[in-house]
PDB file of C-alpha atoms in Angstrom:
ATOM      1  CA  UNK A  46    -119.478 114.183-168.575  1.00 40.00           C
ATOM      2  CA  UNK A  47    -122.082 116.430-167.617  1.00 42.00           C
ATOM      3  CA  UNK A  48    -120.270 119.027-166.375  1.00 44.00           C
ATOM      4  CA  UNK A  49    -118.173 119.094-169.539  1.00 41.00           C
ATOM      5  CA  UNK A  50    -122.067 118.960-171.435  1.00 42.00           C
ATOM      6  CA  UNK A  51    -122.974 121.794-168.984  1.00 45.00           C
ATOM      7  CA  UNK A  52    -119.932 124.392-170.041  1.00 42.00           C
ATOM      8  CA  UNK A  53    -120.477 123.420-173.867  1.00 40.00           C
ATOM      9  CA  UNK A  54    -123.821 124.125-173.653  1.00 47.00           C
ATOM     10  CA  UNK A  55    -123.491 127.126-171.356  1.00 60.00           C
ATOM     11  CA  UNK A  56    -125.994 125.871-169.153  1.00 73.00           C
ATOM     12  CA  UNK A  57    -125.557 128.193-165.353  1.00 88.00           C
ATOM     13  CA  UNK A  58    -126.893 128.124-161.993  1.00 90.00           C
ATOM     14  CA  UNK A  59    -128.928 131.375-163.382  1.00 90.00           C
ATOM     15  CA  UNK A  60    -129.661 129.459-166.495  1.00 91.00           C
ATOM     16  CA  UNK A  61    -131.284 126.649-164.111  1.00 94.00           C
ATOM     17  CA  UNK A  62    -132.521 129.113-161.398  1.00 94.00           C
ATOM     18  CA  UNK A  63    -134.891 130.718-164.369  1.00 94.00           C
ATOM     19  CA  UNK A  64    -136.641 127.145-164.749  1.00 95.00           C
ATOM     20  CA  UNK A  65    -137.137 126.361-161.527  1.00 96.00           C
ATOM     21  CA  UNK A  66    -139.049 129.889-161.295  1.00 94.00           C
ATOM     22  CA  UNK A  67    -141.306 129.143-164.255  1.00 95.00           C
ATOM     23  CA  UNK A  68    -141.924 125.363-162.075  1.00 96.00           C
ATOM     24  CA  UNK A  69    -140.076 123.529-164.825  1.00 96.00           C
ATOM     25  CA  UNK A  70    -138.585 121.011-162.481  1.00 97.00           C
ATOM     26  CA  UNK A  71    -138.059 118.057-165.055  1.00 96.00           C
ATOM     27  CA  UNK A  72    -136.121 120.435-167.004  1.00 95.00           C
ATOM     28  CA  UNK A  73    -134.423 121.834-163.656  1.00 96.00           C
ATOM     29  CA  UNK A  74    -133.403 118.321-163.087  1.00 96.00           C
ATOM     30  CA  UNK A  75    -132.132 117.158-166.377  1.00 93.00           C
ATOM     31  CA  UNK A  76    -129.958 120.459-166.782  1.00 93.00           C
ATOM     32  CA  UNK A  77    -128.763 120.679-163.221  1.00 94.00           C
ATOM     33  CA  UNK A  78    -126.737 117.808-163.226  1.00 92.00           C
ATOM     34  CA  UNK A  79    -123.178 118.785-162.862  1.00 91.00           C
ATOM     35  CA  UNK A  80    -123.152 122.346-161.560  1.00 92.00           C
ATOM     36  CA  UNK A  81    -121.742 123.073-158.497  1.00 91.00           C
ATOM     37  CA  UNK A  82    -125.130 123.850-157.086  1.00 95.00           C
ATOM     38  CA  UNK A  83    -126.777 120.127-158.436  1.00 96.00           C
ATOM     39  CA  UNK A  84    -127.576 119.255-154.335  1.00 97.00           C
ATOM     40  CA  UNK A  85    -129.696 122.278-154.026  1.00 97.00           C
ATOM     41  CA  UNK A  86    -131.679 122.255-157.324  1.00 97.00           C
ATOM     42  CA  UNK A  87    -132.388 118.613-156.677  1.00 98.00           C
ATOM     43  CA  UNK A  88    -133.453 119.601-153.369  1.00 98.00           C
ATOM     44  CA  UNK A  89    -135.815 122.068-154.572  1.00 98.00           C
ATOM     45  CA  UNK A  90    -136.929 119.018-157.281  1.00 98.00           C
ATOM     46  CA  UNK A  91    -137.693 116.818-154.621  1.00 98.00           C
ATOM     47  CA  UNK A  92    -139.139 119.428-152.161  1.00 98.00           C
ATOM     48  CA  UNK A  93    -141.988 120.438-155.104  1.00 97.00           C
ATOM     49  CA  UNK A  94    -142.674 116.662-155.366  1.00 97.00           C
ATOM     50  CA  UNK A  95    -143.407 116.805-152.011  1.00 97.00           C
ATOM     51  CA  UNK A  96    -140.228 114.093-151.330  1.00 98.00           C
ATOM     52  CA  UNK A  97    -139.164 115.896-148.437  1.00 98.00           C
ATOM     53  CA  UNK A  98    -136.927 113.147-146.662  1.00 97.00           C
ATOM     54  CA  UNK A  99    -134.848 113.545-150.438  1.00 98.00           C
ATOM     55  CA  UNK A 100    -135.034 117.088-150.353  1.00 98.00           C
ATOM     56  CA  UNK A 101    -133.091 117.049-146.795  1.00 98.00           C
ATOM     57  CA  UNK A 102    -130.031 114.942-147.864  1.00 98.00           C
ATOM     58  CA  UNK A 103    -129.724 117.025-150.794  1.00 98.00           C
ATOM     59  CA  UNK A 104    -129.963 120.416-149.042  1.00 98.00           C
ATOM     60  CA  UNK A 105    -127.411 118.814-146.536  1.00 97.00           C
ATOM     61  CA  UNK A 106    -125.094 118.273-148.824  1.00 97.00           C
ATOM     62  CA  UNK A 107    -124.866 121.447-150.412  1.00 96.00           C
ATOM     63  CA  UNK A 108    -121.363 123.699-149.384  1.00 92.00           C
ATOM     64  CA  UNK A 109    -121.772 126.383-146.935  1.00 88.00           C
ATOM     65  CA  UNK A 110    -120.205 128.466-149.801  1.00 89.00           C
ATOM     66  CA  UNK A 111    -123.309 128.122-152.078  1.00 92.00           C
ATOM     67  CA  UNK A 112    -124.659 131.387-152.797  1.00 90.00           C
ATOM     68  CA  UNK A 113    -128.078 129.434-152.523  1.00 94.00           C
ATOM     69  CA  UNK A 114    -127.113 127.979-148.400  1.00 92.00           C
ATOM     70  CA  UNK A 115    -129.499 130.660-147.058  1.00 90.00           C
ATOM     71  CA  UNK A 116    -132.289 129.169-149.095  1.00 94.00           C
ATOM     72  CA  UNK A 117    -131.175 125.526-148.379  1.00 96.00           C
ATOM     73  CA  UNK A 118    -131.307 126.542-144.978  1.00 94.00           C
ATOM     74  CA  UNK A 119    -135.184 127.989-144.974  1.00 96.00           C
ATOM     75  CA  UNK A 120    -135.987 124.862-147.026  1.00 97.00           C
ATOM     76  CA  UNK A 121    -134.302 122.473-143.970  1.00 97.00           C
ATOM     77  CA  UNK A 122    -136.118 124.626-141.327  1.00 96.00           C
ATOM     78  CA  UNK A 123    -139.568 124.275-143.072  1.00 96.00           C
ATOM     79  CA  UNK A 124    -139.358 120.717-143.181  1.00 97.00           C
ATOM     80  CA  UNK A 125    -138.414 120.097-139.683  1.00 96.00           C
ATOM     81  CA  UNK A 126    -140.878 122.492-138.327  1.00 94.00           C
ATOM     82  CA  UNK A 127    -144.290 122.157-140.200  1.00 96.00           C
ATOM     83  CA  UNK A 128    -146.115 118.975-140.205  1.00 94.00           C
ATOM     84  CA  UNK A 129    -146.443 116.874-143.280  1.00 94.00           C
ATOM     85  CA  UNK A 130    -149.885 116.672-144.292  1.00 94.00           C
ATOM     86  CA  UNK A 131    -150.205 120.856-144.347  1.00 95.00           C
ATOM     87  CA  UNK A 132    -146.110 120.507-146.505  1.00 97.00           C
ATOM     88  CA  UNK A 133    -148.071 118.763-149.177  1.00 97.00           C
ATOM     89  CA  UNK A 134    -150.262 121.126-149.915  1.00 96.00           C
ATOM     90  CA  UNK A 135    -147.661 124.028-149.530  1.00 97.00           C
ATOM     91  CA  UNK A 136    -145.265 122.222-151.747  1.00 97.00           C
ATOM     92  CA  UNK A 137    -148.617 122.030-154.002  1.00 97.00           C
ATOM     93  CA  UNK A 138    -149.056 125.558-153.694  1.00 97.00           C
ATOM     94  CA  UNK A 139    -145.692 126.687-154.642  1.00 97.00           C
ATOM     95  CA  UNK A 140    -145.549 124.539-157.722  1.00 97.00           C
ATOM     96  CA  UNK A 141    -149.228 126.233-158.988  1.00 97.00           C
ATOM     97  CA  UNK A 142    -147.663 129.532-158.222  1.00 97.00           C
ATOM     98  CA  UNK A 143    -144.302 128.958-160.252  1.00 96.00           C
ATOM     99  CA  UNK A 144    -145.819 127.666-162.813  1.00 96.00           C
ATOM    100  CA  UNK A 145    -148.705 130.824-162.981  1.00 95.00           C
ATOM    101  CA  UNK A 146    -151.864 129.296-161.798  1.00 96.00           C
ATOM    102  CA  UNK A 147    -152.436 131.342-158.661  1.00 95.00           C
ATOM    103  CA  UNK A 148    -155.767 130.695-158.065  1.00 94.00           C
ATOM    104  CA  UNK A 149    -154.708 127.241-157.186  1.00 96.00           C
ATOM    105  CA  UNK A 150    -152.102 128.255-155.758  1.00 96.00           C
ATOM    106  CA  UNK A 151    -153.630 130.042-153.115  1.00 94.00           C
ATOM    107  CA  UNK A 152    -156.554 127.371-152.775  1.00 95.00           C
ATOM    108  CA  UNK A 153    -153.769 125.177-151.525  1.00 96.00           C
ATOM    109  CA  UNK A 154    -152.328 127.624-149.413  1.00 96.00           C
ATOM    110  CA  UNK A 155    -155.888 127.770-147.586  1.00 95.00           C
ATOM    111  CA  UNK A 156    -155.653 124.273-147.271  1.00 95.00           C
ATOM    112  CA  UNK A 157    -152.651 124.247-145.851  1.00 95.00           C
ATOM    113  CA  UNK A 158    -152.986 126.417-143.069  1.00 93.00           C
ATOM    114  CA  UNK A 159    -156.529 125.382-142.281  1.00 93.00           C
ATOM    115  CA  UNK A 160    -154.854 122.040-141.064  1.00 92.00           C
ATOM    116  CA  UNK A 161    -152.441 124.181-139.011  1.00 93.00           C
ATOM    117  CA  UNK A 162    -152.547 127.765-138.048  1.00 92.00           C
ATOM    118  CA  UNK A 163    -149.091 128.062-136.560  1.00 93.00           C
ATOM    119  CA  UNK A 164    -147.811 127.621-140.247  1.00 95.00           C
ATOM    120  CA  UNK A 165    -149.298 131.492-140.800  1.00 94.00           C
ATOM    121  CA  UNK A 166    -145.853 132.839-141.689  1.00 96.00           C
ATOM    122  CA  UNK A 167    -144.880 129.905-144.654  1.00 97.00           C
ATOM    123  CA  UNK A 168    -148.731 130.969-146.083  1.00 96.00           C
ATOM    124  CA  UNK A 169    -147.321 134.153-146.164  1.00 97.00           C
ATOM    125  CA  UNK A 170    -144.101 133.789-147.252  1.00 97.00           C
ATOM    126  CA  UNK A 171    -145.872 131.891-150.269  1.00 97.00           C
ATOM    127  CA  UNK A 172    -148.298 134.353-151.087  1.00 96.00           C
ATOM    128  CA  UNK A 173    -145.325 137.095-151.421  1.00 97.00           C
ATOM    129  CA  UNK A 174    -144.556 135.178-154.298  1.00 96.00           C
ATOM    130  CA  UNK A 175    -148.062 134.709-155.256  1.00 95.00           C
ATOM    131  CA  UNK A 176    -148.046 138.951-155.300  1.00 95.00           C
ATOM    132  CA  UNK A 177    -144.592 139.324-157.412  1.00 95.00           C
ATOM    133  CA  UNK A 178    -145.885 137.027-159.467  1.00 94.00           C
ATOM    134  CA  UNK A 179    -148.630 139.436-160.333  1.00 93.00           C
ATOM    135  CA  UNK A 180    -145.996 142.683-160.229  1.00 95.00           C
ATOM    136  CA  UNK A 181    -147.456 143.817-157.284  1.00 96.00           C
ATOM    137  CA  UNK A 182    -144.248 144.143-155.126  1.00 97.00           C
ATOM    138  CA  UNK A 183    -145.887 146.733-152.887  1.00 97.00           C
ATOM    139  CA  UNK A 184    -148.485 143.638-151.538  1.00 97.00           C
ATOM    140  CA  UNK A 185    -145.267 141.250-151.338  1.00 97.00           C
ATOM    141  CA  UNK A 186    -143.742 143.610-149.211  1.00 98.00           C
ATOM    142  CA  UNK A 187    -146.781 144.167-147.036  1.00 97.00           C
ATOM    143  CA  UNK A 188    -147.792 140.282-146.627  1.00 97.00           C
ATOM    144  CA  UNK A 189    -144.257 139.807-145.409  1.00 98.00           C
ATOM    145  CA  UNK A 190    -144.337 142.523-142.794  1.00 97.00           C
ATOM    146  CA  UNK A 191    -147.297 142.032-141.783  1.00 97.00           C
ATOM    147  CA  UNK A 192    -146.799 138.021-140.795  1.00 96.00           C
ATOM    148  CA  UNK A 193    -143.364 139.829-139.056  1.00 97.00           C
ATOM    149  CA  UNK A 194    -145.520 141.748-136.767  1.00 97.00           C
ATOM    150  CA  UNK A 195    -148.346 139.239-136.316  1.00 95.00           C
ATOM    151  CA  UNK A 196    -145.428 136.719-135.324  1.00 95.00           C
ATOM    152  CA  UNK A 197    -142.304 138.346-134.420  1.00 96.00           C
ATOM    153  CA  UNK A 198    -140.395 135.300-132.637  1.00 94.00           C
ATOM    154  CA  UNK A 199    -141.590 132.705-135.159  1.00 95.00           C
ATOM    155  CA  UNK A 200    -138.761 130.705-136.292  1.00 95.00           C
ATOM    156  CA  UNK A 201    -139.519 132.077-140.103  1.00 96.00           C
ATOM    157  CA  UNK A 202    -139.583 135.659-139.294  1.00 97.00           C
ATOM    158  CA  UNK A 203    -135.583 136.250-140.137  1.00 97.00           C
ATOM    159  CA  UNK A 204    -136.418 134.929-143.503  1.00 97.00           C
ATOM    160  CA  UNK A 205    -139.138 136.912-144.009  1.00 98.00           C
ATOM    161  CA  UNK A 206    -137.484 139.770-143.001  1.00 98.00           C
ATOM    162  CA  UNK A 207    -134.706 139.094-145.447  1.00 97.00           C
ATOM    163  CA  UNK A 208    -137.263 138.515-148.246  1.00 97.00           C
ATOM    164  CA  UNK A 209    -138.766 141.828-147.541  1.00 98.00           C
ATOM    165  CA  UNK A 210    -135.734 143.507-148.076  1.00 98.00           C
ATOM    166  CA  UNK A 211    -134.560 142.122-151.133  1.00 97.00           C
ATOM    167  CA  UNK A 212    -137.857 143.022-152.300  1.00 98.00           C
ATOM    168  CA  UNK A 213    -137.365 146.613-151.251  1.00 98.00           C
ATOM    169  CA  UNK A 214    -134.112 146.383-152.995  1.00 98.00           C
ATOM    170  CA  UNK A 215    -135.918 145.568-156.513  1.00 96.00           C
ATOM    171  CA  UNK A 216    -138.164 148.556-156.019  1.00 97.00           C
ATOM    172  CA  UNK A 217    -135.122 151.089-155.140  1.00 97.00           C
ATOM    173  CA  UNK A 218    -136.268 151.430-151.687  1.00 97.00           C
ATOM    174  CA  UNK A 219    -132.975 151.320-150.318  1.00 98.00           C
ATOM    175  CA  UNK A 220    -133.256 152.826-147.172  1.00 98.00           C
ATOM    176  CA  UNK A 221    -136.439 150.482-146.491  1.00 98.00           C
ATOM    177  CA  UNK A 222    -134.092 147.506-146.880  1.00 98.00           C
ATOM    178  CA  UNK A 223    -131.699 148.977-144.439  1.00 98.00           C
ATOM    179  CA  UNK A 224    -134.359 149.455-142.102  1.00 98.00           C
ATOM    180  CA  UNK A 225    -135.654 145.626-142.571  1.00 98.00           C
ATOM    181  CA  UNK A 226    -132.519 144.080-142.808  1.00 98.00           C
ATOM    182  CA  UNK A 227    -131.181 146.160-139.445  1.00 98.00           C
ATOM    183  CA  UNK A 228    -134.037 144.406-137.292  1.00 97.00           C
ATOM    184  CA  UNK A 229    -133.705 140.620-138.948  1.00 98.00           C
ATOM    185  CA  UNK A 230    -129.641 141.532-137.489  1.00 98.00           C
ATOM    186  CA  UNK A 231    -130.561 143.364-134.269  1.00 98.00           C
ATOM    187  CA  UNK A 232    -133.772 140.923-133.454  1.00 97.00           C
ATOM    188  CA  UNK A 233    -132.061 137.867-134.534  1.00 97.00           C
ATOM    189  CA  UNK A 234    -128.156 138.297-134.130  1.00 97.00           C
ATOM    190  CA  UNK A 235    -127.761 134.271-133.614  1.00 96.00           C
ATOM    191  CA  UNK A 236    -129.352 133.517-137.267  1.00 96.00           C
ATOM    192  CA  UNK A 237    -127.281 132.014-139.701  1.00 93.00           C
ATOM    193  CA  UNK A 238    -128.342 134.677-142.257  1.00 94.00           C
ATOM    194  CA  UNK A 239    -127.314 137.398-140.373  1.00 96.00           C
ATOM    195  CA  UNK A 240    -123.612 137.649-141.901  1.00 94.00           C
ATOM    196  CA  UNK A 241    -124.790 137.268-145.476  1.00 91.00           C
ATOM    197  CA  UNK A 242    -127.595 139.919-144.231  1.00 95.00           C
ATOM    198  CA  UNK A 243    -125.175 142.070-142.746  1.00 97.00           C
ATOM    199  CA  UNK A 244    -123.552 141.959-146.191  1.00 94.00           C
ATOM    200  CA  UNK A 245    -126.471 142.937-148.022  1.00 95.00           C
ATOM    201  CA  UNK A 246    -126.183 146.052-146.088  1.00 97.00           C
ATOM    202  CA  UNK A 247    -122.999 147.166-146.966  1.00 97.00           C
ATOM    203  CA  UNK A 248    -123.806 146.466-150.906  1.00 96.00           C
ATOM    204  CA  UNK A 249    -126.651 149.135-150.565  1.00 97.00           C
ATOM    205  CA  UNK A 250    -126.352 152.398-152.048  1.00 94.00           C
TER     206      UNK A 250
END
């Protein structure tokens, strides 16, 4: 029934994706229900409201074939690796910056990494978004590298790397991606990004 709700009403996975980037996520959840991609949306539901043991069997359950796995995979890895107290208030900090409040946003961010330091590259990875928010690619570029070279071998770093090019992508710096996305696949040739990465390359102009 809902899928046959979702084609009459035309609702997509880009139609959905939009909310969740505005922090909707009671709308997100209502209209997600059945798309294709319902495990990861739900998963990205349940990650903002900080129900991260949901958000896992959700994000496991999503197809390999998704054109969201690479995210479902980041989202897996960040739960398993960074300790719950300093998720909440990253999960917290995502949600302000969605929704446009980046002040709080980045208050949360602070408080997130003050209760663990080794969780430097998610603050970063957070703030890029904090910066595109604000149109100021150039910074979400530069807070991305800069994490990269501060921690090259941290478990993150691919996806940050990744980030960093699509973001080069959006600005028409082309051969910048190349450059990024060449490292994540030469530093990291065991990453299950890398093919969708090495992809990305060929689609460049």
């Amino acid at each position: 029934m809902y899928l046959l709700l979702s084609i009459f009403l035309l609702i997509t996975p880009f139609h959905v994706e939009q909310l969740l980037k505005k922090g909707e996520i009671s709308e997100v959840e209502k209209e997600c229900k059945g798309l294709e991609d319902e495990s990861f949306f739900m998963g990205e539901v349940k990650f903002l409201k900080k129900d991260f043991n949901s958000a896992l069997s959700f994000y496991n359950e999503l197809p390999v074939s998704s054109l969201y796995a690479n995210d479902a995979l980041f989202r897996m890895l960040i739960i398993k690796e960074i300790n719950k107290e300093s998720l909440e208030f990253y999960a917290e900090a995502e949600l302000a910056i969605l929704m446009g409040r980046l002040d709080k946003g980045i208050k949360y961010i602070q408080e997130g990494i003050s209760r663990d330091s080794s969780t430097y590259s998610y603050a970063a990875f957070l703030l890029s978004i904090a910066y595109e928010k604000k149109d100021d690619i150039v910074m979400a570029i530069q807070v991305l590298l800069d994490a990269v070279q501060l921690e090259p071998n941290n478990l993150l770093t691919p996806y940050l790397l990744e980030r960093a090019g699509i973001l080069c992508v959006r600005m028409g710096r082309y051969d910048d991606a190349r450059d990024v996305y060449e490292k994540l696949c030469a530093s990291f040739p065991d990453s299950p990004i890398v093919p969708i990465v090495r992809n990305r390359i060929k689609q460049l102009p």
